[in-house]
Amino acid sequence: MNAPFRSRYDLEFKLYPYARHADQEARAVVRHPVVIVGGGPVGMGLALDLGKRGVPCVVLDDHEGIGAGSRAICFAKRTLEICDRLGCGDPMVEKGVVWNLGRVYRDEEEIYDFNLLPEEGHKRPAFINLQQPYFERFLVEEIRRAQENGAPLSLRGKNRVSALESRGDYARLTIETPDGPYALDADWVIAADGARSPLREMLGLGFEGRVFEDNFLIADIRATNIDIPVERRFWFDPPFNRGETALMHRQPDDVWRLDFQLGWGIDRAAESAEPNVRARVAAMLGDEIDFELVWSSIYTFRCCTMERYVHGPVIFAGDAAHQVSPFGARGANGGMQDIDNLGWKLGLVVTGAAPRALLESYHTERKAAALENIKNSSRSADFLTPRSPAHALFREAVLDLVKDNAFARPMVNSGRLSTPCIYDGSPLNGVDALKGAPRLTRPGAPCLDAPMGEGFLLDALSGGRFQLLALRAQVPEDEALGVVSVPRPSRQMAERYLGDAQSALYLIRPDQHVAARWPDYEREAISEALRRACARGEGAGP
């Protein structure tokens, strides 16, 4: 039997090689405010956020940098906006392949297309395609710059957590290294250690959900003579993969991501063998395309979540807390929204500016977001992998309709790709006293970007603190909060924030979600909304 194909990717960066740390020499166990376990996008993103807030934290990773394989490639507009706030959005967009347009085919016929960012007035595109190792490298490079500027961050490679014990208001970790084990204590442990989360297993916590009975083959190829525009292409029942689906994306460095649905009862070893992978690729591209096979993998997926994301001093984020199907690009993007939500709250708690109860709102808000993502992701997956003959007939009927009937297209992809969640019902939401204003910027919603002078609104709201956005509204000079004053809003800003209102004042959270809004300045109302957003952690979960 042919051996499974091994990666030829050149994106392996050894960014934080193992080095013995003073904590390993200490006679007593050293205690840190925050220890993050896991060096992927979620762990490094949170470390960068906390470090720039002056919160000391340690990142423990069982590797010494970035692994092989492109893995996640589709990074959404909201993720790029978060990375702008963290200081590393520009290199990601410069390296990434920008796209907004997707096309859907049935057999060889295009049945419809869609534009994920049809409106003007946004700094960032709907998506970029960027191999995950590059995404991680840009985060780590920004961490290095932050360290040079005094950020209290420690990255420790080849530090594998082998035991975790929750001790009430802190946790103890046992860590294996090339020089033997040592222990650390932490006021807070952030489990960002992936879908198989060893920390979750160490605490005996469940991960409930559903396994989808299907297999998919990823093949990343390098080719220079593929004449296809930069867009997402998806096929139902193509001639090169009859009865199944296929997907095609362009990545940087002349690399293309190809994704083939295989079905459930397959011989995984045989399908992974290089000659068989190459045969599938050649059938898709045609004999005239020369390509190098640089990485391949077969995957199945689950849609599942933990019951709770906060367990005493241990907080779960990213795939360790929830997992979705890859359809809709909600995995890594959802994880980045987790740390966007968690970073400012944990920073306030660690520095004593907010009570521990504030972190309960992280669970409340991000569990609601995970359930929303799982719902949309599961609907898309069910459409791609019918569970019964009746489901298959339904899919064929929908595909008969979508070419000429726009109402049927959301059934193919339920929910816009990786749209950030609006935290309706959050205990942190203040009043909505702005009559006639658009619902898309109501309390709980992420701010929408818009042109502002020579720049963009979200850049002005990227300070990582509470701010007031004043549109045609007067704010006293002695207002302690940061104020972004816009006396003459652009057309897009007026449409997105004013609607029929003549003036507006928004209280914006550090993660650029709306906390409350009013027609005019009211000091006491703002103070009450700020107290609510900083102190309220109680409330039932979703």
Coordinates of C-alpha atoms in Angstrom, one line a residue:
M1 CA 0.0 0.0 0.0
N2 CA 1.2 3.5 -0.8
A3 CA 2.3 5.5 2.2
P4 CA 0.3 8.6 3.1
F5 CA 1.7 11.8 1.7
R6 CA 3.9 13.9 3.8
S7 CA 4.0 17.7 3.8
R8 CA 6.5 19.6 1.7
Y9 CA 5.4 23.0 3.1
D10 CA 8.1 25.5 3.8
L11 CA 6.1 27.4 6.4
E12 CA 7.7 25.9 9.5
F13 CA 9.0 28.8 11.7
K14 CA 10.9 28.0 14.9
L15 CA 10.0 31.3 16.5
Y16 CA 10.4 30.5 20.2
P17 CA 13.0 27.7 20.7
Y18 CA 13.2 26.1 24.1
A19 CA 15.3 28.0 26.7
R20 CA 15.6 27.3 30.4
H21 CA 13.7 29.9 32.4
A22 CA 14.4 31.3 35.9
D23 CA 11.1 29.8 37.1
Q24 CA 12.6 26.4 36.7
E25 CA 15.4 27.4 39.2
A26 CA 13.2 28.9 41.8
R27 CA 13.0 27.1 45.2
A28 CA 9.3 27.9 45.5
V29 CA 6.6 27.6 42.9
V30 CA 6.3 31.0 41.0
R31 CA 2.8 32.5 40.7
H32 CA 1.8 34.5 37.6
P33 CA -1.3 36.5 36.9
V34 CA -2.1 34.8 33.6
V35 CA -0.8 31.6 32.0
I36 CA -2.0 30.8 28.5
V37 CA -1.7 27.2 27.3
G38 CA -1.4 26.9 23.5
G39 CA 0.6 28.9 20.9
G40 CA -1.9 29.1 18.1
P41 CA -3.8 32.2 16.8
V42 CA -6.0 32.2 19.9
G43 CA -3.2 31.9 22.5
M44 CA -0.9 34.3 20.8
G45 CA -3.7 36.8 20.0
L46 CA -4.7 36.9 23.7
A47 CA -1.1 37.2 24.9
L48 CA -0.6 40.2 22.5
D49 CA -3.8 41.8 23.7
L50 CA -3.0 41.4 27.4
G51 CA 0.7 42.4 26.9
K52 CA -0.3 45.7 25.3
R53 CA -2.6 46.3 28.3
G54 CA 0.4 45.8 30.6
V55 CA -0.9 42.5 32.0
P56 CA 1.9 40.0 32.6
C57 CA 1.3 36.6 31.1
V58 CA 3.2 33.5 30.1
V59 CA 2.5 31.4 27.0
L60 CA 3.2 27.7 27.2
D61 CA 3.5 25.8 24.0
D62 CA 4.5 22.2 23.5
H63 CA 6.1 23.2 20.2
E64 CA 8.7 25.8 19.5
G65 CA 6.9 27.7 16.8
I66 CA 4.6 27.1 13.9
G67 CA 3.8 23.7 12.5
A68 CA 3.6 22.4 8.9
G69 CA 0.5 22.6 6.8
S70 CA -1.7 25.6 5.9
R71 CA -4.6 24.6 8.1
A72 CA -7.0 27.6 8.5
I73 CA -6.7 29.9 5.5
C74 CA -9.9 32.1 5.4
F75 CA -9.6 35.1 7.8
A76 CA -12.7 37.3 7.9
K77 CA -13.1 41.1 8.0
R78 CA -13.8 41.1 11.7
T79 CA -10.6 39.1 12.4
L80 CA -8.6 41.6 10.4
E81 CA -10.2 44.5 12.3
I82 CA -9.2 42.8 15.6
C83 CA -5.7 42.4 14.3
D84 CA -5.6 46.1 13.3
R85 CA -6.3 46.9 16.9
L86 CA -3.5 44.5 18.0
G87 CA -1.1 46.1 15.5
C88 CA -0.6 43.4 13.0
G89 CA -3.4 43.8 10.5
D90 CA -1.4 45.4 7.7
P91 CA 1.2 42.7 7.1
M92 CA -1.6 40.1 7.1
V93 CA -3.5 41.9 4.4
E94 CA -0.4 42.7 2.4
K95 CA 0.6 39.0 2.4
G96 CA -2.9 37.6 2.0
V97 CA -5.0 37.1 -1.1
V98 CA -8.0 39.4 -0.9
W99 CA -11.4 38.2 -2.0
N100 CA -15.0 39.2 -1.8
L101 CA -16.6 37.1 -4.6
G102 CA -17.8 33.5 -4.5
R103 CA -19.2 31.3 -7.3
V104 CA -21.3 28.2 -6.9
Y105 CA -21.5 25.5 -9.6
R106 CA -23.6 22.4 -10.2
D107 CA -21.9 20.0 -12.5
E108 CA -20.1 22.4 -14.8
E109 CA -22.7 25.2 -14.8
E110 CA -22.5 28.3 -12.6
I111 CA -25.8 28.6 -10.7
Y112 CA -25.1 31.8 -8.8
D113 CA -22.5 34.1 -7.3
F114 CA -22.3 36.2 -4.2
N115 CA -20.4 39.2 -3.0
L116 CA -19.6 39.2 0.8
L117 CA -18.9 42.9 0.9
P118 CA -21.1 44.6 -1.7
E119 CA -21.1 48.0 0.0
E120 CA -18.3 50.6 0.0
G121 CA -16.8 52.4 2.9
H122 CA -14.8 49.6 4.8
K123 CA -11.1 49.5 5.3
R124 CA -10.8 45.8 5.2
P125 CA -12.1 43.3 2.7
A126 CA -14.6 40.5 3.4
F127 CA -11.9 37.9 3.6
I128 CA -8.2 37.2 3.0
N129 CA -6.8 33.8 2.3
L130 CA -3.6 33.4 4.3
Q131 CA -2.0 30.2 5.5
Q132 CA -2.3 29.9 9.3
P133 CA 1.5 29.7 9.8
Y134 CA 1.8 33.2 8.3
F135 CA -1.0 34.5 10.5
E136 CA 0.7 33.1 13.6
R137 CA 4.0 34.4 12.6
F138 CA 2.7 38.0 12.2
L139 CA 1.2 37.7 15.7
V140 CA 4.5 36.5 17.2
E141 CA 6.4 39.2 15.4
E142 CA 4.1 41.8 16.9
I143 CA 4.6 40.2 20.3
R144 CA 8.4 40.6 19.9
R145 CA 7.9 44.3 19.1
A146 CA 5.7 44.7 22.1
Q147 CA 8.3 42.9 24.3
E148 CA 10.9 45.4 23.1
N149 CA 8.6 48.2 24.2
G150 CA 8.2 46.7 27.7
A151 CA 5.2 44.4 27.4
P152 CA 5.5 41.8 30.2
L153 CA 5.2 38.7 28.0
S154 CA 7.0 35.3 28.1
L155 CA 6.8 32.8 25.3
R156 CA 8.1 29.3 26.3
G157 CA 8.5 26.6 23.7
K158 CA 8.7 22.9 24.5
N159 CA 6.8 23.5 27.7
R160 CA 4.0 20.9 27.7
V161 CA 1.4 21.0 30.5
S162 CA 1.1 17.5 31.9
A163 CA -1.2 18.2 34.9
L164 CA -3.6 20.9 36.0
E165 CA -5.1 21.4 39.4
S166 CA -7.7 24.0 40.2
R167 CA -7.2 25.4 43.8
G168 CA -10.1 27.8 44.3
D169 CA -8.8 31.2 43.4
Y170 CA -5.7 29.9 41.5
A171 CA -4.5 26.9 39.6
R172 CA -1.3 24.8 39.6
L173 CA 0.3 23.5 36.4
T174 CA 2.9 20.8 36.0
I175 CA 5.0 21.4 33.0
E176 CA 7.3 19.0 31.1
T177 CA 10.4 20.4 29.4
P178 CA 13.6 18.9 27.9
D179 CA 15.3 19.7 31.3
G180 CA 12.6 17.9 33.3
P181 CA 9.4 19.0 35.0
Y182 CA 8.6 22.1 36.9
A183 CA 5.4 23.8 38.3
L184 CA 3.8 27.1 38.0
D185 CA 0.8 28.7 39.8
A186 CA -1.5 31.1 38.0
D187 CA -4.3 33.4 39.1
W188 CA -5.9 32.6 35.7
V189 CA -5.2 29.8 33.2
I190 CA -6.4 30.3 29.6
A191 CA -6.9 26.9 27.8
A192 CA -6.3 27.7 24.2
D193 CA -5.0 24.2 23.5
G194 CA -7.2 23.2 20.6
A195 CA -10.1 20.9 19.8
R196 CA -8.5 17.9 21.6
S197 CA -7.7 20.2 24.6
P198 CA -5.6 18.2 27.1
L199 CA -6.6 20.7 29.8
R200 CA -10.2 20.0 29.3
E201 CA -9.5 16.3 29.7
M202 CA -7.4 17.0 32.9
L203 CA -10.4 18.7 34.5
G204 CA -12.8 15.9 33.3
L205 CA -15.0 18.3 31.4
G206 CA -17.3 17.3 28.6
F207 CA -17.5 18.4 25.0
E208 CA -21.0 17.8 23.7
G209 CA -22.1 17.8 20.1
R210 CA -22.4 15.9 16.9
V211 CA -20.0 14.1 14.6
F212 CA -20.7 14.5 10.9
E213 CA -20.3 11.2 9.1
D214 CA -18.2 12.3 6.1
N215 CA -14.6 12.7 5.1
F216 CA -12.9 15.5 3.2
L217 CA -9.5 15.6 1.5
I218 CA -7.5 18.9 1.6
A219 CA -4.8 19.2 -1.0
D220 CA -2.6 22.3 -1.1
I221 CA -0.8 22.6 -4.5
R222 CA 1.6 25.1 -5.9
A223 CA 1.0 26.0 -9.5
T224 CA 1.9 29.1 -11.6
N225 CA -0.3 28.6 -14.7
I226 CA -3.8 28.4 -13.3
D227 CA -5.7 31.3 -15.0
I228 CA -8.6 31.8 -12.5
P229 CA -9.6 35.1 -10.8
V230 CA -9.2 35.5 -7.1
E231 CA -12.5 34.1 -5.9
R232 CA -14.0 31.2 -4.0
R233 CA -15.3 28.4 -6.2
F234 CA -17.6 25.6 -5.0
W235 CA -19.0 22.7 -6.9
F236 CA -21.9 20.3 -6.3
D237 CA -21.5 17.0 -8.3
P238 CA -18.6 18.1 -10.5
P239 CA -17.4 15.8 -13.2
F240 CA -14.1 15.3 -11.4
N241 CA -15.8 14.2 -8.1
R242 CA -19.2 12.8 -9.0
G243 CA -21.8 12.6 -6.3
E244 CA -19.8 14.8 -4.0
T245 CA -18.6 18.4 -3.6
A246 CA -15.4 20.3 -4.2
L247 CA -13.9 23.7 -3.2
M248 CA -11.1 25.8 -4.6
H249 CA -9.3 28.8 -3.0
R250 CA -6.2 30.7 -3.9
Q251 CA -3.5 31.3 -1.3
P252 CA -0.2 33.3 -1.3
D253 CA 2.9 32.0 -2.8
D254 CA 1.1 30.5 -5.9
V255 CA -0.6 27.9 -3.6
W256 CA -4.1 26.7 -4.1
R257 CA -6.4 25.0 -1.5
L258 CA -8.5 22.2 -3.0
D259 CA -11.1 20.4 -0.9
F260 CA -12.7 17.2 -2.0
Q261 CA -15.7 15.5 -0.3
L262 CA -15.0 11.8 -0.1
G263 CA -18.0 10.2 1.7
W264 CA -18.0 8.2 4.9
G265 CA -17.0 4.6 4.1
I266 CA -13.5 5.2 2.7
D267 CA -10.0 3.7 3.0
R268 CA -8.3 6.7 4.6
A269 CA -4.8 5.3 4.1
A270 CA -5.4 4.7 0.4
E271 CA -7.0 8.1 -0.1
S272 CA -4.1 9.8 1.6
A273 CA -1.5 8.2 -0.6
E274 CA 0.3 10.7 -2.9
P275 CA -0.5 9.0 -6.2
N276 CA -4.2 9.0 -5.4
V277 CA -4.2 12.6 -4.2
R278 CA -2.4 13.7 -7.3
A279 CA -4.9 11.8 -9.5
R280 CA -7.8 13.7 -7.9
V281 CA -6.0 17.0 -8.4
A282 CA -5.2 16.3 -12.0
A283 CA -8.8 15.3 -12.7
M284 CA -9.9 18.7 -11.3
L285 CA -7.4 20.9 -13.0
G286 CA -6.7 19.1 -16.3
D287 CA -3.6 17.6 -17.7
E288 CA -2.2 20.9 -18.9
I289 CA -1.7 22.2 -15.4
D290 CA 1.7 21.4 -13.8
F291 CA 1.5 21.4 -10.0
E292 CA 3.5 20.5 -6.9
L293 CA 1.7 18.8 -4.1
V294 CA 2.8 20.6 -1.0
W295 CA 0.4 19.4 1.7
S296 CA -2.6 17.1 2.1
S297 CA -4.8 15.9 4.9
I298 CA -8.1 14.0 5.4
Y299 CA -10.4 15.4 8.0
T300 CA -13.8 14.8 9.6
F301 CA -15.5 17.3 11.8
R302 CA -17.7 17.9 14.8
C303 CA -20.0 20.7 15.9
C304 CA -19.8 20.8 19.6
T305 CA -19.3 23.0 22.7
M306 CA -18.5 22.8 26.4
E307 CA -21.4 23.5 28.7
R308 CA -19.4 26.3 30.4
Y309 CA -16.3 28.2 29.4
V310 CA -15.3 29.5 32.8
H311 CA -14.4 27.0 35.5
G312 CA -13.0 28.8 38.5
P313 CA -9.5 30.1 37.5
V314 CA -9.5 28.2 34.2
I315 CA -11.1 29.8 31.1
F316 CA -11.5 28.0 27.8
A317 CA -11.3 29.8 24.4
G318 CA -11.2 28.9 20.7
D319 CA -11.5 25.2 19.6
A320 CA -10.9 24.1 23.2
A321 CA -14.3 25.6 24.1
H322 CA -16.2 25.0 20.9
Q323 CA -15.8 23.5 17.5
V324 CA -17.7 24.0 14.2
S325 CA -17.6 22.6 10.7
P326 CA -15.2 24.3 8.4
F327 CA -18.1 25.5 6.2
G328 CA -18.4 29.2 6.8
A329 CA -14.9 29.9 8.1
R330 CA -16.2 30.2 11.7
G331 CA -13.4 28.3 13.5
A332 CA -10.3 30.4 13.8
N333 CA -12.4 33.5 13.2
G334 CA -14.7 32.6 16.1
G335 CA -11.6 32.0 18.3
M336 CA -10.2 35.5 17.5
Q337 CA -13.6 36.9 18.5
D338 CA -13.3 35.0 21.8
I339 CA -10.0 36.6 22.7
D340 CA -11.3 40.0 21.6
N341 CA -14.1 39.6 24.1
L342 CA -11.9 38.1 26.9
G343 CA -8.8 40.3 26.7
W344 CA -10.3 43.6 28.0
K345 CA -12.4 41.9 30.6
L346 CA -9.5 39.8 32.0
G347 CA -7.3 42.9 31.9
L348 CA -9.8 44.8 34.1
V349 CA -10.1 41.9 36.5
V350 CA -6.3 41.3 36.8
T351 CA -5.6 45.0 37.5
G352 CA -8.5 45.3 40.0
A353 CA -10.6 47.6 37.9
A354 CA -13.5 45.2 37.7
P355 CA -14.8 42.3 39.8
R356 CA -14.2 38.6 38.9
A357 CA -17.9 38.4 38.1
L358 CA -17.2 40.4 34.9
L359 CA -15.7 37.2 33.4
E360 CA -19.0 35.5 33.6
S361 CA -20.1 37.7 30.8
Y362 CA -17.4 36.2 28.6
H363 CA -19.1 32.8 29.0
T364 CA -22.6 34.3 28.4
E365 CA -21.6 36.2 25.3
R366 CA -19.3 33.8 23.6
K367 CA -21.4 30.7 24.4
A368 CA -24.3 32.5 22.6
A369 CA -21.9 33.2 19.7
A370 CA -20.8 29.6 19.6
L371 CA -24.3 28.3 19.5
E372 CA -25.2 30.7 16.7
N373 CA -22.1 29.5 14.8
I374 CA -22.9 25.9 15.4
K375 CA -26.5 26.4 14.2
N376 CA -25.4 28.0 10.9
S377 CA -22.4 25.7 10.4
S378 CA -24.5 22.6 11.0
R379 CA -27.2 23.7 8.6
S380 CA -24.5 24.2 5.9
A381 CA -22.9 20.8 6.7
D382 CA -26.3 19.1 6.6
F383 CA -26.9 20.5 3.2
L384 CA -23.5 19.2 2.0
T385 CA -23.8 15.9 3.7
P386 CA -27.5 14.8 3.5
R387 CA -28.4 12.4 6.4
S388 CA -31.1 10.5 4.5
P389 CA -32.7 10.1 1.0
A390 CA -35.2 12.7 2.0
H391 CA -32.4 15.2 2.8
A392 CA -30.8 14.4 -0.5
L393 CA -34.0 15.1 -2.4
F394 CA -34.4 18.4 -0.6
R395 CA -30.9 19.4 -1.6
E396 CA -31.6 18.6 -5.3
A397 CA -34.8 20.6 -5.2
V398 CA -33.0 23.6 -3.7
L399 CA -30.3 23.4 -6.3
D400 CA -33.0 23.4 -9.0
L401 CA -34.2 26.7 -7.6
V402 CA -31.1 28.7 -6.7
K403 CA -30.1 29.8 -10.2
D404 CA -33.3 31.9 -10.8
N405 CA -34.6 32.3 -7.2
A406 CA -32.5 34.3 -4.7
F407 CA -34.7 33.2 -1.8
A408 CA -33.3 29.7 -2.0
R409 CA -29.7 30.6 -1.8
P410 CA -29.4 31.0 2.0
M411 CA -30.4 27.3 2.2
V412 CA -27.1 26.5 0.5
N413 CA -25.1 28.6 2.9
S414 CA -27.2 29.4 5.9
G415 CA -25.9 32.6 7.5
R416 CA -23.3 35.0 6.0
L417 CA -19.8 33.6 6.1
S418 CA -18.3 34.2 9.5
T419 CA -20.5 37.1 10.5
P420 CA -19.7 38.3 14.1
C421 CA -22.3 37.7 16.7
I422 CA -24.5 40.5 18.1
Y423 CA -24.7 40.1 21.9
D424 CA -28.4 40.6 22.2
G425 CA -29.5 40.0 25.8
S426 CA -26.0 40.5 27.3
P427 CA -26.0 41.6 30.9
L428 CA -23.5 44.3 29.8
N429 CA -25.8 46.0 27.4
G430 CA -27.1 49.4 28.4
V431 CA -30.1 51.3 27.2
D432 CA -31.0 51.9 23.5
A433 CA -32.5 55.4 23.6
L434 CA -31.7 56.3 20.0
K435 CA -35.0 56.3 18.1
G436 CA -34.9 55.8 14.4
A437 CA -31.3 54.4 14.5
P438 CA -30.3 51.3 12.5
R439 CA -30.6 47.9 14.2
L440 CA -27.3 46.8 13.0
T441 CA -25.5 49.1 15.5
R442 CA -27.8 48.4 18.5
P443 CA -26.3 47.6 21.9
G444 CA -24.4 44.3 21.7
A445 CA -23.5 44.8 18.0
P446 CA -19.9 45.1 16.7
C447 CA -19.2 48.5 15.3
L448 CA -19.5 48.8 11.6
D449 CA -16.6 50.5 9.8
A450 CA -17.1 53.7 7.8
P451 CA -15.0 56.4 6.2
M452 CA -13.9 59.1 8.6
G453 CA -11.9 62.0 7.1
E454 CA -8.9 60.5 5.5
G455 CA -9.2 57.3 7.5
F456 CA -11.7 54.9 8.9
L457 CA -13.9 54.8 12.0
L458 CA -12.6 51.5 13.5
D459 CA -9.0 52.9 13.5
A460 CA -10.2 55.7 15.7
L461 CA -11.9 53.2 18.0
S462 CA -8.9 50.9 18.3
G463 CA -7.5 52.1 21.6
G464 CA -8.6 49.1 23.6
R465 CA -10.6 51.1 26.1
F466 CA -14.2 52.5 26.5
Q467 CA -14.8 55.4 24.2
L468 CA -17.7 57.7 23.2
L469 CA -18.6 58.1 19.6
A470 CA -20.4 61.4 19.1
L471 CA -22.1 62.1 15.8
R472 CA -23.4 65.7 15.6
A473 CA -23.6 65.5 19.4
Q474 CA -21.9 67.9 21.8
V475 CA -19.7 66.4 24.5
P476 CA -18.2 68.5 27.4
E477 CA -14.5 69.1 27.3
D478 CA -14.1 67.6 30.8
E479 CA -15.5 64.2 29.8
A480 CA -13.1 61.6 31.1
L481 CA -13.7 59.0 28.5
G482 CA -12.0 59.1 25.2
V483 CA -14.2 60.9 22.7
V484 CA -14.3 60.4 18.9
S485 CA -16.2 63.4 17.7
V486 CA -17.7 63.4 14.2
P487 CA -19.6 66.7 13.5
R488 CA -20.0 65.9 9.8
P489 CA -20.3 62.1 9.3
S490 CA -19.8 60.6 5.9
R491 CA -22.8 59.2 4.1
Q492 CA -21.9 55.6 5.1
M493 CA -21.4 56.6 8.7
A494 CA -24.7 58.4 8.8
E495 CA -26.5 55.4 7.3
R496 CA -24.9 52.9 9.7
Y497 CA -25.1 54.9 13.0
L498 CA -27.7 57.7 12.6
G499 CA -30.5 56.4 10.4
D500 CA -33.4 58.8 11.0
A501 CA -31.8 60.3 14.1
Q502 CA -30.4 63.8 13.9
S503 CA -27.6 63.2 16.4
A504 CA -26.2 60.2 18.3
L505 CA -23.9 59.3 21.1
Y506 CA -22.6 55.7 21.4
L507 CA -20.7 54.1 24.3
I508 CA -18.2 51.7 22.7
R509 CA -16.6 48.8 24.5
P510 CA -12.9 48.1 24.3
D511 CA -13.7 45.2 21.8
Q512 CA -15.6 47.7 19.6
H513 CA -19.0 46.4 20.5
V514 CA -21.8 48.9 21.3
A515 CA -22.6 49.2 25.0
A516 CA -25.4 51.8 24.8
R517 CA -26.6 54.7 22.7
W518 CA -28.5 58.0 23.1
P519 CA -29.6 60.9 21.0
D520 CA -27.5 63.4 23.1
Y521 CA -25.0 63.6 25.9
E522 CA -26.2 62.5 29.4
R523 CA -23.5 62.2 32.0
E524 CA -25.4 60.1 34.5
A525 CA -26.8 57.8 31.8
I526 CA -23.3 57.3 30.5
S527 CA -21.9 56.6 34.0
E528 CA -24.6 54.0 34.6
A529 CA -24.0 52.3 31.3
L530 CA -20.3 52.2 32.0
R531 CA -20.8 50.8 35.5
R532 CA -23.0 48.1 34.0
A533 CA -20.5 47.2 31.3
C534 CA -17.6 47.0 33.7
A535 CA -19.2 45.2 36.7
R536 CA -22.1 43.1 35.6
G537 CA -21.2 39.4 35.4
E538 CA -24.4 37.9 36.7
G539 CA -27.2 36.6 34.6
A540 CA -28.3 33.3 33.1
G541 CA -26.3 31.8 30.3
P542 CA -27.8 31.1 26.9

